[in-house]
Every structure is written in C-alpha cells, then in structure tokens.
DNA sequence: CAAAGCGTAACCCGTTACGTTACACGTTGC
DNA sequence: GCAACGTGTAACGTAACGGGTTACGCTTTG
C-alpha cells in the first residue's frame, strides 16, 4: 500500500541521524565521502537519495541501504501518482 | 532484507504481463503510451523502470505502481551494493 | 572582529529516460 | 519470391538529475 504523503528522505537524515549525533552538515558530508553541497541538497529536499548514497548512509549510520532507498521510492512514487490521471494508458488486463 | 540477485524488472513485464496476454511489444507500447523503443529497452534490460513508467504499468495491468518501482529499487541496490567496499565512508553511529 | 557553519547560485561533467528515424533481421501469408 | 509485420538496436536529439568545485552572503559563536 502507498504511504500517505511520505516525507522527503532528507528530513529523516537530518532529524534521525545528523542532529541526534550532534554532527554538522560539513562533518557528516566528510564522513559520507561526498561534498557538503551534495548532502545539503539532499537534506533540504533539492535532490534525492541515489542507490550509491543509500549504501553510504547504511555504512555511516549502521542501517540498511534498502530502507533508505525505499523511502526515496515511496517519495518518488507519491510525486508520480499525482499525475496518474494525465497519463494516456489503455487498460490491458481484465484480471 | 536484501533479495538475492533480483531479476531485472523487464523480465517480469515480459513473462508475467506481455506474454500471458499474447501481446506484441508494439501493441503493449502503444497501450502504455510510450514508444516501442522505450518498452523494448526496458524488457531487454537496457533501461530501468521510472516512477512514471511504474504508474503506467499499474494502470495497464491493474497492479500496484509500488510493486514495480520496488522491483527496480531492489535491482538498483543490488548493483550498488557490489561496490560497497570501494566507498570511502566513516562509520558514525555506535548504535 | 574572526572563524566556522550553512544554503545556494553558477558553472562543469556523466548518466539516464525518452523521443524520432532508420536500418537489418526474422517470420508469416499470399 | 515478395510484401507485411514484429523486433532489436544504432544514431541522433532533448530534458532531468546526481555530483563536484568555487564563490558568495548570511548567521552564529568564540
């Protein structure tokens, strides 16, 4: 089932990973091995979590990469479903 | 948990949707509202399932868009995890 | 005031999904 | 044999996106 209005994964990173550890964005970016801009744009909802970034997060925060990427999937799908009625698709399955 | 060597979602489309209905790739592409090349490259594992394509598939085959995009996520993650040990990431969480 | 942290704009790059057009190949029917 | 059809795919173009660097202006803190 589709989640209702899923939060952008960047918020989760900030609230559940960065802030509880008392980390700065600069420090966290260094640890993740990405630029400060990359992490900042994720945290502020400007870009999504790539598969590679999901793996980075899973290493740094000892979590599962799947959970991170699934959050992104839910978010992307929520956006795409908004335009469901605009798509020109013919129903094929009678099932 | 991570699935073991998940199949490319294109195989699923072909084997579980196109072939059972006796559809040609050309017909299916028309119904989905995309070009023949686009569907063909998905089926043959040359490109992935985009969020919008997941919604198209869900309409045409009366399924959930989530299931389609999740399959793609599992596949992408499986690829990304292959290079986990090459990523320069510092562990941050003691938990 | 100086230093640090931050968001972000401006630019670059590589990749990817998607489109159109066109080609070569195979199969099927007349 | 030939026409019609289905197919994969190469060759182009476009738009979007993740990521990097540099640089600017702002705020907070020592």
mmCIF file of C-alpha atoms (C1' of nucleotides) in Angstrom:
data_model
loop_
_atom_site.group_PDB
_atom_site.id
_atom_site.type_symbol
_atom_site.label_atom_id
_atom_site.label_comp_id
_atom_site.label_asym_id
_atom_site.label_seq_id
_atom_site.Cartn_x
_atom_site.Cartn_y
_atom_site.Cartn_z
ATOM 1 C CA UNK A 1 0.000 0.000 0.000
ATOM 2 C CA UNK A 2 1.063 3.507 -0.718
ATOM 3 C CA UNK A 3 2.114 5.621 2.213
ATOM 4 C CA UNK A 4 0.257 8.842 2.749
ATOM 5 C CA UNK A 5 2.332 11.865 1.817
ATOM 6 C CA UNK A 6 5.716 10.360 2.676
ATOM 7 C CA UNK A 7 8.340 12.812 3.964
ATOM 8 C CA UNK A 8 11.356 13.624 1.895
ATOM 9 C CA UNK A 9 14.147 11.267 2.989
ATOM 10 C CA UNK A 10 16.381 14.262 3.607
ATOM 11 C CA UNK A 11 14.328 15.212 6.630
ATOM 12 C CA UNK A 12 14.851 11.763 8.069
ATOM 13 C CA UNK A 13 18.592 12.014 7.654
ATOM 14 C CA UNK A 14 18.677 15.336 9.406
ATOM 15 C CA UNK A 15 16.326 14.529 12.267
ATOM 16 C CA UNK A 16 17.264 10.932 12.928
ATOM 17 C CA UNK A 17 20.945 10.816 12.034
ATOM 18 C CA UNK A 18 22.677 14.164 11.939
ATOM 19 C CA UNK A 19 21.044 16.031 14.798
ATOM 20 C CA UNK A 20 20.977 13.208 17.374
ATOM 21 C CA UNK A 21 24.714 12.742 16.957
ATOM 22 C CA UNK A 22 25.381 16.448 17.204
ATOM 23 C CA UNK A 23 27.004 16.472 13.793
ATOM 24 C CA UNK A 24 27.399 19.426 11.493
ATOM 25 C CA UNK A 25 26.428 19.045 7.848
ATOM 26 C CA UNK A 26 30.051 19.638 6.945
ATOM 27 C CA UNK A 27 31.247 16.870 9.249
ATOM 28 C CA UNK A 28 28.609 14.426 8.069
ATOM 29 C CA UNK A 29 29.405 15.122 4.428
ATOM 30 C CA UNK A 30 33.079 14.474 5.105
ATOM 31 C CA UNK A 31 32.278 11.210 6.797
ATOM 32 C CA UNK A 32 29.978 10.106 3.988
ATOM 33 C CA UNK A 33 32.626 10.898 1.435
ATOM 34 C CA UNK A 34 30.552 13.409 -0.503
ATOM 35 C CA UNK A 35 30.684 17.171 -0.885
ATOM 36 C CA UNK A 36 28.903 19.449 1.534
ATOM 37 C CA UNK A 37 26.713 20.638 -1.297
ATOM 38 C CA UNK A 38 25.565 17.115 -2.117
ATOM 39 C CA UNK A 39 24.493 16.350 1.426
ATOM 40 C CA UNK A 40 22.983 19.788 1.869
ATOM 41 C CA UNK A 41 20.838 19.456 -1.250
ATOM 42 C CA UNK A 42 19.560 16.098 -0.059
ATOM 43 C CA UNK A 43 18.779 17.354 3.427
ATOM 44 C CA UNK A 44 16.923 20.335 2.013
ATOM 45 C CA UNK A 45 14.908 18.268 -0.412
ATOM 46 C CA UNK A 46 16.606 19.503 -3.556
ATOM 47 C CA UNK A 47 17.793 16.096 -4.690
ATOM 48 C CA UNK A 48 17.000 12.514 -3.917
ATOM 49 C CA UNK A 49 18.897 9.608 -2.462
ATOM 50 C CA UNK A 50 20.782 7.685 -5.135
ATOM 51 C CA UNK A 51 21.496 3.966 -4.765
ATOM 52 C CA UNK A 52 25.135 4.739 -4.009
ATOM 53 C CA UNK A 53 24.160 7.320 -1.410
ATOM 54 C CA UNK A 54 21.881 4.772 0.212
ATOM 55 C CA UNK A 55 24.862 2.468 0.613
ATOM 56 C CA UNK A 56 26.939 5.308 2.051
ATOM 57 C CA UNK A 57 24.236 6.097 4.590
ATOM 58 C CA UNK A 58 23.964 2.444 5.523
ATOM 59 C CA UNK A 59 27.670 2.286 6.275
ATOM 60 C CA UNK A 60 27.894 5.552 8.182
ATOM 61 C CA UNK A 61 24.809 5.021 10.303
ATOM 62 C CA UNK A 62 24.852 1.251 10.525
ATOM 63 C CA UNK A 63 21.450 0.868 8.916
ATOM 64 C CA UNK A 64 20.120 -0.937 5.860
ATOM 65 C CA UNK A 65 20.636 0.618 2.450
ATOM 66 C CA UNK A 66 17.286 -0.811 1.458
ATOM 67 C CA UNK A 67 15.411 1.298 3.994
ATOM 68 C CA UNK A 68 16.952 4.472 2.625
ATOM 69 C CA UNK A 69 16.244 3.705 -0.979
ATOM 70 C CA UNK A 70 12.738 2.517 -0.206
ATOM 71 C CA UNK A 71 11.988 5.842 1.423
ATOM 72 C CA UNK A 72 13.116 7.555 -1.741
ATOM 73 C CA UNK A 73 10.964 5.213 -3.832
ATOM 74 C CA UNK A 74 7.887 5.999 -1.754
ATOM 75 C CA UNK A 75 8.551 9.691 -2.172
ATOM 76 C CA UNK A 76 9.128 9.497 -5.923
ATOM 77 C CA UNK A 77 6.032 7.381 -6.396
ATOM 78 C CA UNK A 78 3.924 9.776 -4.425
ATOM 79 C CA UNK A 79 5.001 12.525 -6.779
ATOM 80 C CA UNK A 80 4.397 10.415 -9.889
ATOM 81 C CA UNK A 81 0.962 9.277 -8.737
ATOM 82 C CA UNK A 82 -0.164 12.886 -8.642
ATOM 83 C CA UNK A 83 -0.235 12.830 -12.438
ATOM 84 C CA UNK A 84 -1.794 9.395 -12.811
ATOM 85 C CA UNK A 85 -4.906 10.774 -14.452
ATOM 86 C CA UNK A 86 -2.879 12.666 -17.037
ATOM 87 C CA UNK A 87 -1.252 9.556 -18.452
ATOM 88 C CA UNK A 88 -2.650 8.145 -21.680
ATOM 89 C CA UNK A 89 -2.679 4.455 -20.860
ATOM 90 C CA UNK A 90 -5.074 1.764 -22.054
ATOM 91 C CA UNK A 91 -6.065 -0.913 -19.552
ATOM 92 C CA UNK A 92 -4.935 -4.287 -20.781
ATOM 93 C CA UNK A 93 -5.627 -6.750 -18.037
ATOM 94 C CA UNK A 94 -9.155 -7.902 -17.352
ATOM 95 C CA UNK A 95 -7.971 -9.501 -14.139
ATOM 96 C CA UNK B 1 16.355 -7.783 3.874
ATOM 97 C CA UNK B 2 18.090 -7.683 0.576
ATOM 98 C CA UNK B 3 16.845 -10.035 -2.068
ATOM 99 C CA UNK B 4 19.365 -12.367 -3.604
ATOM 100 C CA UNK B 5 20.251 -11.370 -7.150
ATOM 101 C CA UNK B 6 16.902 -9.840 -8.039
ATOM 102 C CA UNK B 7 15.842 -10.197 -11.696
ATOM 103 C CA UNK B 8 15.663 -7.176 -13.919
ATOM 104 C CA UNK B 9 12.076 -5.874 -13.796
ATOM 105 C CA UNK B 10 11.939 -6.034 -17.579
ATOM 106 C CA UNK B 11 11.878 -9.812 -17.455
ATOM 107 C CA UNK B 12 8.865 -9.690 -15.177
ATOM 108 C CA UNK B 13 6.980 -7.434 -17.550
ATOM 109 C CA UNK B 14 7.644 -9.736 -20.436
ATOM 110 C CA UNK B 15 6.947 -13.022 -18.722
ATOM 111 C CA UNK B 16 4.080 -12.023 -16.460
ATOM 112 C CA UNK B 17 2.313 -9.317 -18.452
ATOM 113 C CA UNK B 18 3.089 -9.266 -22.143
ATOM 114 C CA UNK B 19 3.372 -12.936 -22.995
ATOM 115 C CA UNK B 20 0.392 -14.220 -20.970
ATOM 116 C CA UNK B 21 -1.872 -11.759 -22.764
ATOM 117 C CA UNK B 22 -0.465 -12.653 -26.150
ATOM 118 C CA UNK B 23 0.598 -9.082 -26.759
ATOM 119 C CA UNK B 24 3.307 -7.882 -29.097
ATOM 120 C CA UNK B 25 5.837 -5.376 -27.815
ATOM 121 C CA UNK B 26 4.477 -2.909 -30.323
ATOM 122 C CA UNK B 27 0.926 -3.310 -29.058
ATOM 123 C CA UNK B 28 1.935 -3.092 -25.420
ATOM 124 C CA UNK B 29 3.988 0.026 -26.048
ATOM 125 C CA UNK B 30 1.032 1.667 -27.772
ATOM 126 C CA UNK B 31 -1.226 0.804 -24.864
ATOM 127 C CA UNK B 32 1.267 2.117 -22.322
ATOM 128 C CA UNK B 33 1.595 5.364 -24.227
ATOM 129 C CA UNK B 34 5.334 5.078 -24.792
ATOM 130 C CA UNK B 35 7.469 4.395 -27.838
ATOM 131 C CA UNK B 36 8.284 0.877 -28.913
ATOM 132 C CA UNK B 37 11.924 1.571 -28.265
ATOM 133 C CA UNK B 38 11.263 2.610 -24.686
ATOM 134 C CA UNK B 39 9.389 -0.572 -23.816
ATOM 135 C CA UNK B 40 11.841 -2.707 -25.741
ATOM 136 C CA UNK B 41 14.838 -1.301 -23.882
ATOM 137 C CA UNK B 42 13.134 -1.981 -20.555
ATOM 138 C CA UNK B 43 12.192 -5.516 -21.485
ATOM 139 C CA UNK B 44 15.709 -6.249 -22.646
ATOM 140 C CA UNK B 45 17.300 -4.823 -19.521
ATOM 141 C CA UNK B 46 18.786 -1.770 -21.171
ATOM 142 C CA UNK B 47 16.954 0.751 -19.034
ATOM 143 C CA UNK B 48 15.101 0.763 -15.759
ATOM 144 C CA UNK B 49 11.549 1.451 -14.691
ATOM 145 C CA UNK B 50 10.990 5.123 -13.972
ATOM 146 C CA UNK B 51 8.383 6.269 -11.451
ATOM 147 C CA UNK B 52 6.150 7.390 -14.286
ATOM 148 C CA UNK B 53 6.545 4.088 -16.068
ATOM 149 C CA UNK B 54 5.609 2.299 -12.857
ATOM 150 C CA UNK B 55 2.349 4.216 -12.822
ATOM 151 C CA UNK B 56 1.739 3.379 -16.477
ATOM 152 C CA UNK B 57 2.279 -0.311 -15.792
ATOM 153 C CA UNK B 58 -0.030 -0.155 -12.806
ATOM 154 C CA UNK B 59 -2.812 1.269 -14.943
ATOM 155 C CA UNK B 60 -2.371 -1.059 -17.900
ATOM 156 C CA UNK B 61 -2.036 -4.245 -15.885
ATOM 157 C CA UNK B 62 -4.191 -3.312 -12.914
ATOM 158 C CA UNK B 63 -1.369 -3.735 -10.438
ATOM 159 C CA UNK B 64 0.306 -1.521 -7.858
ATOM 160 C CA UNK B 65 2.845 1.024 -9.050
ATOM 161 C CA UNK B 66 4.699 0.419 -5.816
ATOM 162 C CA UNK B 67 5.458 -3.173 -6.686
ATOM 163 C CA UNK B 68 7.013 -2.172 -9.983
ATOM 164 C CA UNK B 69 9.170 0.555 -8.564
ATOM 165 C CA UNK B 70 10.210 -1.607 -5.627
ATOM 166 C CA UNK B 71 11.465 -4.244 -8.010
ATOM 167 C CA UNK B 72 13.573 -1.603 -9.709
ATOM 168 C CA UNK B 73 14.849 -0.428 -6.341
ATOM 169 C CA UNK B 74 15.910 -3.927 -5.363
ATOM 170 C CA UNK B 75 17.719 -4.301 -8.647
ATOM 171 C CA UNK B 76 19.490 -0.928 -8.417
ATOM 172 C CA UNK B 77 20.509 -1.587 -4.846
ATOM 173 C CA UNK B 78 21.899 -4.972 -5.713
ATOM 174 C CA UNK B 79 24.105 -3.308 -8.276
ATOM 175 C CA UNK B 80 25.178 -0.564 -5.877
ATOM 176 C CA UNK B 81 25.976 -2.970 -3.061
ATOM 177 C CA UNK B 82 28.532 -4.656 -5.284
ATOM 178 C CA UNK B 83 30.798 -1.645 -4.770
ATOM 179 C CA UNK B 84 30.118 -1.190 -1.061
ATOM 180 C CA UNK B 85 33.705 -1.922 -0.125
ATOM 181 C CA UNK B 86 35.024 0.695 -2.540
ATOM 182 C CA UNK B 87 33.205 3.572 -0.851
ATOM 183 C CA UNK B 88 35.206 5.793 1.450
ATOM 184 C CA UNK B 89 32.772 6.178 4.315
ATOM 185 C CA UNK B 90 33.487 6.667 8.015
ATOM 186 C CA UNK B 91 31.194 4.882 10.461
ATOM 187 C CA UNK B 92 29.406 7.427 12.615
ATOM 188 C CA UNK B 93 26.877 5.578 14.679
ATOM 189 C CA UNK B 94 27.948 3.447 17.596
ATOM 190 C CA UNK B 95 24.441 2.009 17.764
ATOM 191 C "C1'" DC C 1 36.260 41.187 14.592
ATOM 192 C "C1'" DA C 2 37.460 36.496 13.105
ATOM 193 C "C1'" DA C 3 36.172 31.869 12.388
ATOM 194 C "C1'" DA C 4 33.042 28.352 11.416
ATOM 195 C "C1'" DG C 5 28.845 26.543 9.539
ATOM 196 C "C1'" DC C 6 25.341 26.967 6.320
ATOM 197 C "C1'" DG C 7 22.372 27.487 1.959
ATOM 198 C "C1'" DT C 8 22.848 28.231 -2.575
ATOM 199 C "C1'" DA C 9 23.965 30.216 -7.190
ATOM 200 C "C1'" DA C 10 26.805 29.326 -11.275
ATOM 201 C "C1'" DC C 11 29.181 26.520 -13.738
ATOM 202 C "C1'" DC C 12 31.064 21.780 -15.211
ATOM 203 C "C1'" DC C 13 30.512 16.705 -16.015
ATOM 204 C "C1'" DG C 14 28.480 11.911 -16.839
ATOM 205 C "C1'" DT C 15 24.378 9.208 -16.886
ATOM 206 C "C1'" DT C 16 19.733 8.126 -17.906
ATOM 207 C "C1'" DA C 17 14.853 8.008 -19.645
ATOM 208 C "C1'" DC C 18 12.509 9.151 -23.668
ATOM 209 C "C1'" DG C 19 11.549 10.512 -28.406
ATOM 210 C "C1'" DT C 20 12.090 10.014 -33.652
ATOM 211 C "C1'" DT C 21 14.045 7.938 -37.623
ATOM 212 C "C1'" DA C 22 16.145 4.341 -39.900
ATOM 213 C "C1'" DC C 23 18.253 0.005 -40.649
ATOM 214 C "C1'" DA C 24 18.743 -5.134 -40.720
ATOM 215 C "C1'" DC C 25 16.881 -9.401 -39.456
ATOM 216 C "C1'" DG C 26 13.397 -12.942 -38.899
ATOM 217 C "C1'" DT C 27 8.686 -14.823 -39.544
ATOM 218 C "C1'" DT C 28 4.341 -15.346 -41.810
ATOM 219 C "C1'" DG C 29 0.990 -15.282 -45.639
ATOM 220 C "C1'" DC C 30 -0.194 -14.620 -50.364
ATOM 221 C "C1'" DG D 1 9.554 -14.674 -54.213
ATOM 222 C "C1'" DC D 2 7.681 -10.799 -52.059
ATOM 223 C "C1'" DA D 3 5.072 -7.916 -49.000
ATOM 224 C "C1'" DA D 4 3.754 -7.195 -44.309
ATOM 225 C "C1'" DC D 5 4.713 -7.329 -39.742
ATOM 226 C "C1'" DG D 6 7.341 -7.641 -35.391
ATOM 227 C "C1'" DT D 7 11.680 -6.938 -33.379
ATOM 228 C "C1'" DG D 8 16.227 -5.215 -31.613
ATOM 229 C "C1'" DT D 9 19.054 -1.546 -31.982
ATOM 230 C "C1'" DA D 10 22.143 2.185 -33.733
ATOM 231 C "C1'" DA D 11 22.268 7.180 -34.204
ATOM 232 C "C1'" DC D 12 20.904 11.189 -33.348
ATOM 233 C "C1'" DG D 13 18.500 14.892 -30.032
ATOM 234 C "C1'" DT D 14 16.289 16.533 -25.526
ATOM 235 C "C1'" DA D 15 15.432 17.135 -20.535
ATOM 236 C "C1'" DA D 16 16.365 15.900 -15.995
ATOM 237 C "C1'" DC D 17 19.325 14.554 -12.312
ATOM 238 C "C1'" DG D 18 23.268 13.416 -9.127
ATOM 239 C "C1'" DG D 19 27.643 15.085 -8.070
ATOM 240 C "C1'" DG D 20 31.865 18.101 -7.997
ATOM 241 C "C1'" DT D 21 34.187 22.756 -7.468
ATOM 242 C "C1'" DT D 22 34.223 27.578 -6.471
ATOM 243 C "C1'" DA D 23 32.381 31.518 -4.542
ATOM 244 C "C1'" DC D 24 29.166 34.494 -2.308
ATOM 245 C "C1'" DG D 25 26.311 36.195 1.531
ATOM 246 C "C1'" DC D 26 24.274 35.192 5.794
ATOM 247 C "C1'" DT D 27 24.201 33.809 10.702
ATOM 248 C "C1'" DT D 28 26.193 32.197 14.962
ATOM 249 C "C1'" DT D 29 29.841 31.812 18.122
ATOM 250 C "C1'" DG D 30 34.344 32.473 20.386
#
